[in-house]
CSV table of C-alpha atoms and ligand atoms in Angstrom, one decimal:
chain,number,residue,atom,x,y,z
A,26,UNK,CA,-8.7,23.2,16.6
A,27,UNK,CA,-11.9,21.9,15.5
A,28,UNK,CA,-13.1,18.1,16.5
A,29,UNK,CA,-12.4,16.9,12.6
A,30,UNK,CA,-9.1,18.7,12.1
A,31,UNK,CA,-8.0,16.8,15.7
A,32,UNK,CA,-9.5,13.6,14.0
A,33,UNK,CA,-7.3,14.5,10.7
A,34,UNK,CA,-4.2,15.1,12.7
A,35,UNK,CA,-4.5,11.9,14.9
A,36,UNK,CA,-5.5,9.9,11.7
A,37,UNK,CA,-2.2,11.4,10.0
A,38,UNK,CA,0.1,10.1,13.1
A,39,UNK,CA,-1.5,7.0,13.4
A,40,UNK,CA,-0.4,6.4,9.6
A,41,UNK,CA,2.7,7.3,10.4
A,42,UNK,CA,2.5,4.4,13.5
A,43,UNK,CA,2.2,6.5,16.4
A,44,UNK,CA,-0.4,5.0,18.4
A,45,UNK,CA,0.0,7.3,21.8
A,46,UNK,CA,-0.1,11.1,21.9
A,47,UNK,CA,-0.6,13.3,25.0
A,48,UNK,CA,-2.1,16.4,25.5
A,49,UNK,CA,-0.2,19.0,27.1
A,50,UNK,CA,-1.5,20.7,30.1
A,51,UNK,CA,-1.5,24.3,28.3
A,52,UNK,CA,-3.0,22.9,25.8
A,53,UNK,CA,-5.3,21.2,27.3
A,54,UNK,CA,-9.4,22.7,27.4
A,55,UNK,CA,-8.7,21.5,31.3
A,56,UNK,CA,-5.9,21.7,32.2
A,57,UNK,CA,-6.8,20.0,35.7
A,58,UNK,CA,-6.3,15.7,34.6
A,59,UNK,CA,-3.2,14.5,34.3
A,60,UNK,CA,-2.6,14.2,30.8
A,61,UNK,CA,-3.5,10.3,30.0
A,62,UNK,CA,-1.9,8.4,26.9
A,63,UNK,CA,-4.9,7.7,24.7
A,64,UNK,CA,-4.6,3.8,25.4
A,65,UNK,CA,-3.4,1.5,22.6
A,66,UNK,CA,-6.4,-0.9,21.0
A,67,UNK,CA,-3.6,-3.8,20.4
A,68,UNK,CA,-1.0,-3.3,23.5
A,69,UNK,CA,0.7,-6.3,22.3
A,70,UNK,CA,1.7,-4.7,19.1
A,71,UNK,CA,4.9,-3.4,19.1
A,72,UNK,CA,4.9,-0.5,16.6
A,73,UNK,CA,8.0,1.4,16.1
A,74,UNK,CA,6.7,5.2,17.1
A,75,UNK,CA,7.7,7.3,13.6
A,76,UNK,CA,8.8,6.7,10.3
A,77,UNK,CA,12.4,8.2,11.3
A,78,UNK,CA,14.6,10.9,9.7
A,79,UNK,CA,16.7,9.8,6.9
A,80,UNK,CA,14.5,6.3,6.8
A,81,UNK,CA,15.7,4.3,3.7
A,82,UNK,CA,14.3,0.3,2.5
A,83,UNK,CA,16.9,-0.7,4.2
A,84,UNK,CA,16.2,0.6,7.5
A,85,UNK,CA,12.3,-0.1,6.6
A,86,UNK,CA,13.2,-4.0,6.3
A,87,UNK,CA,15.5,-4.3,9.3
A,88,UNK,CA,12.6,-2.7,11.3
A,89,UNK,CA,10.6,-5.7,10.0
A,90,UNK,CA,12.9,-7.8,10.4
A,91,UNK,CA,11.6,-11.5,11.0
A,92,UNK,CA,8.1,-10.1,11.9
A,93,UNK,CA,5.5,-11.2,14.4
A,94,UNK,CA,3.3,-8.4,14.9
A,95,UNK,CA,0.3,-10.1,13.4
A,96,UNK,CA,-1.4,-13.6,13.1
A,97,UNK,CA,0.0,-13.7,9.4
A,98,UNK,CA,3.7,-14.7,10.4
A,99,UNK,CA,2.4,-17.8,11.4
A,100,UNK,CA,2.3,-19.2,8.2
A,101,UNK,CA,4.3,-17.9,6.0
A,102,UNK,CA,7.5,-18.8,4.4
A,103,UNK,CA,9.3,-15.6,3.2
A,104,UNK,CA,8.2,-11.9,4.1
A,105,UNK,CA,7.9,-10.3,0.7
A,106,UNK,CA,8.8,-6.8,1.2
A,107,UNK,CA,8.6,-5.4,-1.9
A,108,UNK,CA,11.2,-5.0,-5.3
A,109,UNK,CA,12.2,-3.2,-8.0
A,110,UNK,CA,13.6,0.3,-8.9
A,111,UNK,CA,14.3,2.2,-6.0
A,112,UNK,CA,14.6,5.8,-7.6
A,113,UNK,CA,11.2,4.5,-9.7
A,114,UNK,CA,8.5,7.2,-10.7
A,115,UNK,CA,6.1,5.0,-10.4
A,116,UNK,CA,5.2,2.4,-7.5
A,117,UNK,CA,2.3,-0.8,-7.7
A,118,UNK,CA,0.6,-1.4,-4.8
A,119,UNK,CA,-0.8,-5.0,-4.2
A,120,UNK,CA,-3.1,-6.4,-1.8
A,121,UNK,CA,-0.5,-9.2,0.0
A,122,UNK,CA,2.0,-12.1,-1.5
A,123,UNK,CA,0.3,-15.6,-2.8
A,124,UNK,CA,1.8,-19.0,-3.1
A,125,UNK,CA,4.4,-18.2,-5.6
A,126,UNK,CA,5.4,-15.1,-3.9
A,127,UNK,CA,5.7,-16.5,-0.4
A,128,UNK,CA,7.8,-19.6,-1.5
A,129,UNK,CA,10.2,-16.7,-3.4
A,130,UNK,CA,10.1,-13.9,-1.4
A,131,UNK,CA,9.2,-11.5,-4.3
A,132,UNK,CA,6.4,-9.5,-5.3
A,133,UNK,CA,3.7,-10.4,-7.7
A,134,UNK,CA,5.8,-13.2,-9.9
A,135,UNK,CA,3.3,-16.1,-9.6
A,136,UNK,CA,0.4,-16.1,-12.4
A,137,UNK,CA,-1.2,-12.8,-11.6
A,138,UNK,CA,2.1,-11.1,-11.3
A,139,UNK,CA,2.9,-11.7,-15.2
A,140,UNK,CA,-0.3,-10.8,-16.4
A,141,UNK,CA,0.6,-7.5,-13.8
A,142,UNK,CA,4.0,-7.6,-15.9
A,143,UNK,CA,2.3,-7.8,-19.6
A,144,UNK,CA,0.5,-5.1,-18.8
A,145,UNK,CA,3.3,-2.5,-17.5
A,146,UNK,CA,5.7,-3.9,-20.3
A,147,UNK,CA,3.0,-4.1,-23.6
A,148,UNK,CA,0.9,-1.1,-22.4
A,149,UNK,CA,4.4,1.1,-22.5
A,150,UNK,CA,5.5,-0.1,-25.3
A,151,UNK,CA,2.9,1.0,-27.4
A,152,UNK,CA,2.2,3.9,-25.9
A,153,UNK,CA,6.0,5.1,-26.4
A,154,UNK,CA,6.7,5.3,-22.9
A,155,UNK,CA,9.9,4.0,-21.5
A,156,UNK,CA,8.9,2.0,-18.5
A,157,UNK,CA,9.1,-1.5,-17.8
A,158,UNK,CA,8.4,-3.5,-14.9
A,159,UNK,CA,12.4,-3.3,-14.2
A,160,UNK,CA,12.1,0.3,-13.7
A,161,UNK,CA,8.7,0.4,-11.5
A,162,UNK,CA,8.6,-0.8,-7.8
A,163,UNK,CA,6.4,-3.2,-6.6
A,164,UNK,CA,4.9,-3.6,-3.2
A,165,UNK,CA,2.0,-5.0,-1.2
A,166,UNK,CA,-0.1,-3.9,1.6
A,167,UNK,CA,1.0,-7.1,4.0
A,168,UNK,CA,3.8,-8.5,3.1
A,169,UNK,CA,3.4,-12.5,4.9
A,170,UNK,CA,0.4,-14.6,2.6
A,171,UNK,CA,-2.7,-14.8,4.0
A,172,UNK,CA,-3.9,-18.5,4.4
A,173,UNK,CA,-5.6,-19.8,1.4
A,174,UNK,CA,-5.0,-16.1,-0.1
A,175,UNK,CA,-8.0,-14.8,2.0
A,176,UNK,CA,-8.2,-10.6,2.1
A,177,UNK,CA,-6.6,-9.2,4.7
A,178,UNK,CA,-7.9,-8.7,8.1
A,179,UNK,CA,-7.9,-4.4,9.2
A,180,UNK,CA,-5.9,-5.3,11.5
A,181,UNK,CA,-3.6,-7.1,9.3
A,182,UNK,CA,-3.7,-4.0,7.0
A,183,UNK,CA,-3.7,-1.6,10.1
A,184,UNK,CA,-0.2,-3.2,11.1
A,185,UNK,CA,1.9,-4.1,8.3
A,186,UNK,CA,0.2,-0.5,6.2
A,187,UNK,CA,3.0,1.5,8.5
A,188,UNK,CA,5.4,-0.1,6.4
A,189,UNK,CA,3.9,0.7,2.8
A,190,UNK,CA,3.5,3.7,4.3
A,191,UNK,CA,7.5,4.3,5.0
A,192,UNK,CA,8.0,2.8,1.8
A,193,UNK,CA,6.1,5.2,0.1
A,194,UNK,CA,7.5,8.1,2.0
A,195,UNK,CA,11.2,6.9,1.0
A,196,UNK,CA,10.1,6.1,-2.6
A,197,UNK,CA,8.6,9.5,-3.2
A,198,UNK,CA,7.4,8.6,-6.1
A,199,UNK,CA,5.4,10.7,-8.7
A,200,UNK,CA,2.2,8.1,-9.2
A,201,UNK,CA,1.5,5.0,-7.5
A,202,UNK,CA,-1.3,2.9,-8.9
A,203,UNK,CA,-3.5,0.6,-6.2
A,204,UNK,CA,-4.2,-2.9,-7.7
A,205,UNK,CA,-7.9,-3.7,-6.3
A,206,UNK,CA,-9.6,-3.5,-3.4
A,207,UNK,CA,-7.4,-3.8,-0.3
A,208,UNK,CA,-4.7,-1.5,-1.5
A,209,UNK,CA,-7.4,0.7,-2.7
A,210,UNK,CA,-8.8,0.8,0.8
A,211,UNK,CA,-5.3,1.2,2.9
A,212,UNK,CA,-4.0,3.7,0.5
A,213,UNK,CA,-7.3,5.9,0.5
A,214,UNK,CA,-9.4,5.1,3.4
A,215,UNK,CA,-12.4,4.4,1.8
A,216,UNK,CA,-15.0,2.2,1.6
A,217,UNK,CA,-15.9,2.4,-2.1
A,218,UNK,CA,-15.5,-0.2,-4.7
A,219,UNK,CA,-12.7,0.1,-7.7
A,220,UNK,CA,-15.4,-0.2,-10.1
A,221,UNK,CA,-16.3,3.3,-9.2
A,222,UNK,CA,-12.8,4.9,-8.1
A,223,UNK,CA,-11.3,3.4,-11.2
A,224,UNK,CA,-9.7,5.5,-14.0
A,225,UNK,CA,-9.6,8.9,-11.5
A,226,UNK,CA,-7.0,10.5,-9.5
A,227,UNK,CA,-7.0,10.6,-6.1
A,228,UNK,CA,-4.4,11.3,-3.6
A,229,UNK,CA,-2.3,9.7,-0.8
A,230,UNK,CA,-0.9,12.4,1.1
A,231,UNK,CA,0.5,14.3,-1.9
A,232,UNK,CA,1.1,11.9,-4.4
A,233,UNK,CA,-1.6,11.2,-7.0
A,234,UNK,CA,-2.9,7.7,-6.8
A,235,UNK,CA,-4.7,5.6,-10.2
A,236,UNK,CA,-7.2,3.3,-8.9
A,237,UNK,CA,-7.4,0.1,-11.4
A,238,UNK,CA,-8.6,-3.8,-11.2
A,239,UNK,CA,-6.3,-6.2,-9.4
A,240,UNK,CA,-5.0,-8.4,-11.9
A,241,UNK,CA,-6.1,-11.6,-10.4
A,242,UNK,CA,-9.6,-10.0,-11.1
A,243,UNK,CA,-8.2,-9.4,-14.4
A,244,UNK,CA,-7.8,-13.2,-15.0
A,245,UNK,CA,-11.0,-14.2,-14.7
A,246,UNK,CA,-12.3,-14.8,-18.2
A,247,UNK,CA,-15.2,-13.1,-18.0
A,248,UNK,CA,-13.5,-9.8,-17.2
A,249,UNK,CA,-12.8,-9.0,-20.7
A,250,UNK,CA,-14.1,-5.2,-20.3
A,251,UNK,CA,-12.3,-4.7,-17.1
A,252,UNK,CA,-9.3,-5.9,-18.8
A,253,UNK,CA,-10.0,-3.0,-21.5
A,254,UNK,CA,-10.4,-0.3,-18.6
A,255,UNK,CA,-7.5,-1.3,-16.9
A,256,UNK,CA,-5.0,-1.0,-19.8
A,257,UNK,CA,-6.9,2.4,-20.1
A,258,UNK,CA,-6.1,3.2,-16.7
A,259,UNK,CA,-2.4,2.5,-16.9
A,260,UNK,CA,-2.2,4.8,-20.1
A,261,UNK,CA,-3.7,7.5,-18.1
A,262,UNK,CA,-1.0,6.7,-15.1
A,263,UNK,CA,1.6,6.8,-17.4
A,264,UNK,CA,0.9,9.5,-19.6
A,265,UNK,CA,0.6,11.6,-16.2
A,266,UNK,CA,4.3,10.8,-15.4
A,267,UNK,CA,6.1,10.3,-18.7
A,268,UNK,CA,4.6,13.1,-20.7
B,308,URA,N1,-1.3,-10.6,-5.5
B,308,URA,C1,-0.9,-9.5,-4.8
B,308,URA,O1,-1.7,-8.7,-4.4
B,308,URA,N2,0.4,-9.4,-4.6
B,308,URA,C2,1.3,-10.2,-5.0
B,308,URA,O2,2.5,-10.0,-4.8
B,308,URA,C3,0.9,-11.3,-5.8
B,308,URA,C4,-0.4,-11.5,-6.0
């Protein structure tokens, strides 16, 4: 194996939450040192080790359950896992809940969340495409409010991620589409902006991801061209699934 396809392979089962691998000694380039876990950054977070055979939402949640494995249970009211059509072709991925979504315990239903809405629902329609924000699902990348809506922390996204990440693995679905910046980042790993990953395909693991705006960038009044590209970026997700 070659240093970056070890780096690949340990990037791939961190994703998945496992945090300690060992090396066994026929493997191993010396097979003298005991084999050593490779130590945990965070020993006081309790990750559980694999997304597990037949995992479901259901088992996804309970493994949440009333979550302290980061600084952002502190405040929050409700932990908004996620919602919508389980067998959907299609998943949203936001950045974390706000006020509205916290108090509720649902995803993206505040002001943001029905311009998110209007877009799904009016963007189909015209296009002829049956989808409506019923039959999507909709999730975040934390799923406890950061305080006063700031961006969450890598840690943050580095903890509760493992979760969007067995979400997505249940879900299996045939696009998702990252809403802005942080989903952009946890979903693809990179450090680019959305202005320039917009409107492209790109991939998490083997499902084809369509970068667009947030929509609470989208509200902004000034954004009236990134509110143009966006609705072109849906048509394109859509299109890819529905046609
Ligand atoms: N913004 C998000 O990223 N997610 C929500 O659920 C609401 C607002």
């Amino acid at each position: 194996m070659t240093p970056e396809s070890i780096a690949e392979w340990l990037a791939f089962y961190r994703d998945l939450g496992i945090t300690e691998v060992y090396v066994r000694p026929s493997h191993a380039a010396n097979p003298k040192p005991a084999p050593q876990p490779v130590a945990d950054p965070r020993p006081e977070v309790l990750l559980p080790s694999l997304a597990p055979e037949g995992d479901t939402l259901e088992s996804i949640r309970a493994d949440i359950g009333d979550c302290r494995r980061c600084r952002l249970c502190q405040q929050r009211t409700n932990i908004v896992f996620g919602s919508g059509e389980p067998n959907a072709k299609i998943v949203f991925v936001g950045e974390g809940p706000g006020q509205d979504e916290d108090l509720q315990g649902l995803p993206f239903i505040g002001r943001a969340g029905q311009l998110l809405t209007a877009m799904i629902d009016n963007t189909a329609r015209k296009e002829g495409i049956p989808v409506t924000r019923e039959s999507v699902y909709i999730c975040n990348v934390v799923k406890c409010r950061p305080p006063e809506n700031r961006t969450p922390q890598p840690d943050e996204m580095e903890v509760c991620g493992q979760f969007l990440f067995r979400q997505l693995a249940v879900l299996k679905p045939k696009a998702i589409c990252a809403l802005g910046s942080t989903a952009t980042k946890a979903l693809l790993g990179t450090k680019e902006g959305v202005t320039k990953l917009r409107g492209q395909w790109h991939r998490w693991r083997d499902i084809p991801v369509m970068v667009t705006y947030h929509p609470s960038f989208l509200l902004r009044a000034y954004n009236e061209s990134a509110k143009r590209e966006a609705w072109e970026d849906l048509k394109k997700l859509f299109h890819s699934v529905y046609d």
